[in-house]
Short mmCIF file of C-alpha atoms and ligand atoms in Angstrom, two decimals:
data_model
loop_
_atom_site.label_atom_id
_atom_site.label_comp_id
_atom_site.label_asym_id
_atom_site.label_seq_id
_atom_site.Cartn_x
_atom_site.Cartn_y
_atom_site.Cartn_z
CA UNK A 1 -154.09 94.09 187.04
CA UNK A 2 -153.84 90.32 186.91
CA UNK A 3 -153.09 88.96 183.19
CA UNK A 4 -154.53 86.22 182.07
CA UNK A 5 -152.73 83.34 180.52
CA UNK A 6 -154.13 81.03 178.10
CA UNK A 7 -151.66 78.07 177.23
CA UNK A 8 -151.27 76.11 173.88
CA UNK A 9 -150.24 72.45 173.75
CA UNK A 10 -150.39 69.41 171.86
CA UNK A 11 -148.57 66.62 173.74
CA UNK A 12 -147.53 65.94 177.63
CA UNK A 13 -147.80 69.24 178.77
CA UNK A 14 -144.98 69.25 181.09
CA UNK A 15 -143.75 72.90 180.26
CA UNK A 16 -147.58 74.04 180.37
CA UNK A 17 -147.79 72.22 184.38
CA UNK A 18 -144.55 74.34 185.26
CA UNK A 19 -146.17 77.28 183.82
CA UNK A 20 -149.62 76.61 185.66
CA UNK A 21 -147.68 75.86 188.88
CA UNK A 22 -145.72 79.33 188.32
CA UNK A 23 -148.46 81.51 188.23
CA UNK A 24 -149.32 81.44 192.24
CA UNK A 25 -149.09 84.13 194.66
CA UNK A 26 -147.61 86.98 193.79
CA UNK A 27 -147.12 86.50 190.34
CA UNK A 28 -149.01 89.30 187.56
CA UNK A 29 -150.58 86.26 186.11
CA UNK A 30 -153.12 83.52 186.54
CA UNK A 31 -153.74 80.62 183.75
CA UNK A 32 -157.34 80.86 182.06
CA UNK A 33 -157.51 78.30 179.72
CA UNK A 34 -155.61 75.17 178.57
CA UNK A 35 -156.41 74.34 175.00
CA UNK A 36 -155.12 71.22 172.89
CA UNK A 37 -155.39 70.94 169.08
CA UNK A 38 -156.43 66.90 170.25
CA UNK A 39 -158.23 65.31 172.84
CA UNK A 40 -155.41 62.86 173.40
CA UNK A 41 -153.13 65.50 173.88
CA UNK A 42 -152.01 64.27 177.88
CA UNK A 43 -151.44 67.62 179.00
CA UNK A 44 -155.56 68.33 179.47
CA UNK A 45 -156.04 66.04 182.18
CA UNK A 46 -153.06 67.34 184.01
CA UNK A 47 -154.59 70.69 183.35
CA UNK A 48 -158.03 69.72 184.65
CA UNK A 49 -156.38 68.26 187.99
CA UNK A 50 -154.75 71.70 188.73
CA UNK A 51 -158.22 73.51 188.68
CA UNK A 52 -157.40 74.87 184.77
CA UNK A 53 -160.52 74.99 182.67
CA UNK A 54 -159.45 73.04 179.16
CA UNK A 55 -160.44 73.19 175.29
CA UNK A 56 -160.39 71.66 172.49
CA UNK A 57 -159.98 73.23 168.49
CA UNK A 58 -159.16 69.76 166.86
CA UNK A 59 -157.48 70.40 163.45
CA UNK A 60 -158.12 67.58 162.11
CA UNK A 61 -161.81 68.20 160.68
CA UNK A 62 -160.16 71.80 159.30
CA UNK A 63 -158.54 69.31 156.30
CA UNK A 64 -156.02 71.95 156.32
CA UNK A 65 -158.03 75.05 155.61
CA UNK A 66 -155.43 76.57 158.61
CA UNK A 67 -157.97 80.34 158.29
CA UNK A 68 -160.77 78.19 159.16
CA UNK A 69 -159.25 76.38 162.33
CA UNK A 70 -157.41 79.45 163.44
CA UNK A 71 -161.15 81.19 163.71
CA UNK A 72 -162.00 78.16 165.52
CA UNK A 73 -159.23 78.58 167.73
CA UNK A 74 -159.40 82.58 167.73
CA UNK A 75 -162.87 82.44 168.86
CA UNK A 76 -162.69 79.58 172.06
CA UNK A 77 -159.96 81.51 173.18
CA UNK A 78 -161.85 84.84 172.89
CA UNK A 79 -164.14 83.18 175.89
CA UNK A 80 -161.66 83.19 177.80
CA UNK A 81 -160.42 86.98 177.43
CA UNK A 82 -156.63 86.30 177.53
CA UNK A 83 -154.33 88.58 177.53
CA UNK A 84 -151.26 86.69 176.28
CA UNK A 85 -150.58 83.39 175.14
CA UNK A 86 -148.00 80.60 175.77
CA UNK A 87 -147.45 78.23 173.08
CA UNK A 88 -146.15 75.20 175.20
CA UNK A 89 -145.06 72.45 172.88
CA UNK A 90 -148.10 73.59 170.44
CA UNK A 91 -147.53 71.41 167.66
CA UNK A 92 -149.37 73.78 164.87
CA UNK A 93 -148.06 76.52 162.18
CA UNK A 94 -149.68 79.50 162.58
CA UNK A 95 -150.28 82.00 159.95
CA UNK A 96 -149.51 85.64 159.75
CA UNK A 97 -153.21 86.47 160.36
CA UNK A 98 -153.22 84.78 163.98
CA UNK A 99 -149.72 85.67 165.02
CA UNK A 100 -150.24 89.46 163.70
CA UNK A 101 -153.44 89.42 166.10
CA UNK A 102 -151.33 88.86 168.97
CA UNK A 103 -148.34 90.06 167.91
CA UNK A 104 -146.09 91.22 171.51
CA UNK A 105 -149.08 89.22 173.27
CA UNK A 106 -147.78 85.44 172.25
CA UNK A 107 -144.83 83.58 173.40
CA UNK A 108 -143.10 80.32 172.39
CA UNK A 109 -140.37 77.86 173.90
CA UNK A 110 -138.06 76.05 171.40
CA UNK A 111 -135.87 73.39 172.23
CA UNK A 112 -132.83 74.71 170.14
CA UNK A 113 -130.38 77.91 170.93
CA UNK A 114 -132.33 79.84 168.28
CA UNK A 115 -131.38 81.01 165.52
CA UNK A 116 -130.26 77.92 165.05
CA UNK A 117 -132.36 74.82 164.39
CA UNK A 118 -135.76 76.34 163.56
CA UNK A 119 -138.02 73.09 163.22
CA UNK A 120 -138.23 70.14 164.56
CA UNK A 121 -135.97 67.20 165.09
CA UNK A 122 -133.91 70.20 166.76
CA UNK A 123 -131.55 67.85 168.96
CA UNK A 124 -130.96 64.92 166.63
CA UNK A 125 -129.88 67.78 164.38
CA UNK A 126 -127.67 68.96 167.02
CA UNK A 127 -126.10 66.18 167.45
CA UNK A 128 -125.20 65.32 164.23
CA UNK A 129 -123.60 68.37 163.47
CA UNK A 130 -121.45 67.99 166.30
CA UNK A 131 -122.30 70.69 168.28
CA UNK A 132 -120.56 70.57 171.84
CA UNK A 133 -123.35 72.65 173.52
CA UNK A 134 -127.56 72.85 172.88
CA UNK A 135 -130.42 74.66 174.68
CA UNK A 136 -133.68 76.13 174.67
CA UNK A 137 -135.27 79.38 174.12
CA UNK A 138 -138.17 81.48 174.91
CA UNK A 139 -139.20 84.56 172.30
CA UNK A 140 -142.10 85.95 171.03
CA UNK A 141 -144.12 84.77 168.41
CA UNK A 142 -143.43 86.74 164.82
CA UNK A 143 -144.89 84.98 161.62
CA UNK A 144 -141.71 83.87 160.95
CA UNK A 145 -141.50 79.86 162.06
CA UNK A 146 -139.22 79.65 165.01
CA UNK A 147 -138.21 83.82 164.95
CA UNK A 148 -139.08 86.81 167.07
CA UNK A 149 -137.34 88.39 169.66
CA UNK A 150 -135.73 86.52 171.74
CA UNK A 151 -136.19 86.83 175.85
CA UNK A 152 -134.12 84.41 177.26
CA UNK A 153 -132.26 80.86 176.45
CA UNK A 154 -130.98 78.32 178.59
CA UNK A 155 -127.32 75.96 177.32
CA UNK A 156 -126.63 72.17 178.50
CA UNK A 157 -123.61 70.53 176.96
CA UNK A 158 -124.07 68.20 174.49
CA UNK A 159 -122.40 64.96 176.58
CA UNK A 160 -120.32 61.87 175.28
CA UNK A 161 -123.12 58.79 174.46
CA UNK A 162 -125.83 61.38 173.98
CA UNK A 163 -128.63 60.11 171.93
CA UNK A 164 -131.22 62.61 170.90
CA UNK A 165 -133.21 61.35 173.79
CA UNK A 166 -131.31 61.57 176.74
CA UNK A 167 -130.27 65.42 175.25
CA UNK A 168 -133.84 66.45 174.94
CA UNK A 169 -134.28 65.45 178.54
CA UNK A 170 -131.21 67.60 179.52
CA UNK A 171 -132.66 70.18 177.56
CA UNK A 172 -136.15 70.02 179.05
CA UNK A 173 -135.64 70.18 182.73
CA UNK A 174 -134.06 73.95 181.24
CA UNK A 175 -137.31 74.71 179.89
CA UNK A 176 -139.18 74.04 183.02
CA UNK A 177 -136.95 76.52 184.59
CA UNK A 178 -136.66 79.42 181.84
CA UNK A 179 -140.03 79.30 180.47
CA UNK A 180 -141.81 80.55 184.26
CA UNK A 181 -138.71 83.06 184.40
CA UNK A 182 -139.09 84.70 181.00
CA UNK A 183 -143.13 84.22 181.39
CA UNK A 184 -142.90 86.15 184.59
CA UNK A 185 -140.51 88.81 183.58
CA UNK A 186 -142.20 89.50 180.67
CA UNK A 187 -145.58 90.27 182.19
CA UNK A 188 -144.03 92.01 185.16
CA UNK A 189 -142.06 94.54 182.67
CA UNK A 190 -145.39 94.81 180.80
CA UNK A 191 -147.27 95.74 183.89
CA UNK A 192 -147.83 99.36 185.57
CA UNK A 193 -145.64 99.17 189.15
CA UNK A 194 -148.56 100.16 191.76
CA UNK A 195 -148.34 103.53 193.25
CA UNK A 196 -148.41 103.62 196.74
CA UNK A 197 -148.17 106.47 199.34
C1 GAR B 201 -140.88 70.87 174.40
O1 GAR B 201 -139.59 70.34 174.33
C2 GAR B 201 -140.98 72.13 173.57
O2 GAR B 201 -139.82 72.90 173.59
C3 GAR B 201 -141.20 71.55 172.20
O3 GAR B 201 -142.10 70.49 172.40
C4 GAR B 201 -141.88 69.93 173.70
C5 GAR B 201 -143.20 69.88 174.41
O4 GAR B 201 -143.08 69.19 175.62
N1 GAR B 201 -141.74 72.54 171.29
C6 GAR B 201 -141.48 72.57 170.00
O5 GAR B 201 -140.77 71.75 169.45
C7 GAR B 201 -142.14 73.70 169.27
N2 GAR B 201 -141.55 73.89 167.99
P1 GAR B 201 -144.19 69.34 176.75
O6 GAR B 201 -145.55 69.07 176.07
O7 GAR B 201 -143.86 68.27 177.75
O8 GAR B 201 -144.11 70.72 177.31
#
């Protein structure tokens, strides 16, 4: 059975493209839904060229009642019947009551070598702490910011010169690979082998 993917962003949406672009072929999944929590986020109209319906659950009129938008967000997505969900630079906390709903059913990249790092600013934190080598990594969502069990991470050295820039550009051409990998290895060890014969 084919699994459908519904992916979370806020920004460019260049780990929710490789995603998209993964799910071809032979792969257990196909995307369903793109959904920003802005219409400026840049990553829709990339979306929209690959064929990928998109949505929109804007926080912003939510004044921070987080229940309220996460009904908001609950229910769009409900259209779409996914069966998992990639958070993909998804700039939003969610509460327990979300993640619990889709607790083994949500995933999340992180641009640190969790456990450290948790948060943002995650490589001009590296680099000020001197750290000689940084990463990414892909886990599942707990309610726990930036926890859950962890399904795969990717290391770059930290280089001589780096700025927090040109490291979080090291670090992101890991996450284009690692996040399809651990995306497709997670639905493939979820799914039923077919029976043949
Ligand atoms: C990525 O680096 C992702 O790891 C990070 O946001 C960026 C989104 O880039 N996510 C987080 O910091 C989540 N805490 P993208 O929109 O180009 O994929």
């Amino acid at each position: 059975m084919t699994r459908r993917v519904a992916i979370l962003i806020s920004g460019s949406g260049s780990n929710m493209v490789k995603l998209v672009e993964s799910m071809t072929g032979d792969h257990p999944a196909r995307p369903c839904v793109v959904l920003a929590n802005s219409a400026d986020a840049k990553g829709l109209e990339r979306a929209r060229e690959r064929g990928v319906p998109t949505e929109v659950v804007d926080h912003r009129p939510f004044k921070g009642d987080r229940a309220a938008f996460e009904a908001a967000l609950q229910s769009t997505l409900m259209a779409y019947q996914p069966d998992l969900i990639c958070l993909a630079g998804f700039m939003r906390v969610l509460t327990e009551g979300f993640v619990s709903r889709w607790r083994g059913r949500m995933l999340n990249i992180h641009p640190s070598l969790l456990p450290k790092y948790r948060g943002l600013h995650t490589h001009a934190r590296a680099l000020d702490a001197g750290e000689t080598e940084h990463g990414c990594t892909v886990h599942e969502v707990t309610p726990e910011l930036d926890d859950g069990p962890i399904l795969g991470q990717a290391r770059v050295p930290v280089l001589t010169g780096d700025t927090p820039e040109t490291l979080a550009a090291r670090v992101l051409e890991e996450e284009h690979r690692l996040y399809p990998a651990m995306l497709r290895q997670f639905v493939l060890r979820d799914t039923p082998s077919v029976q043949t014969g």
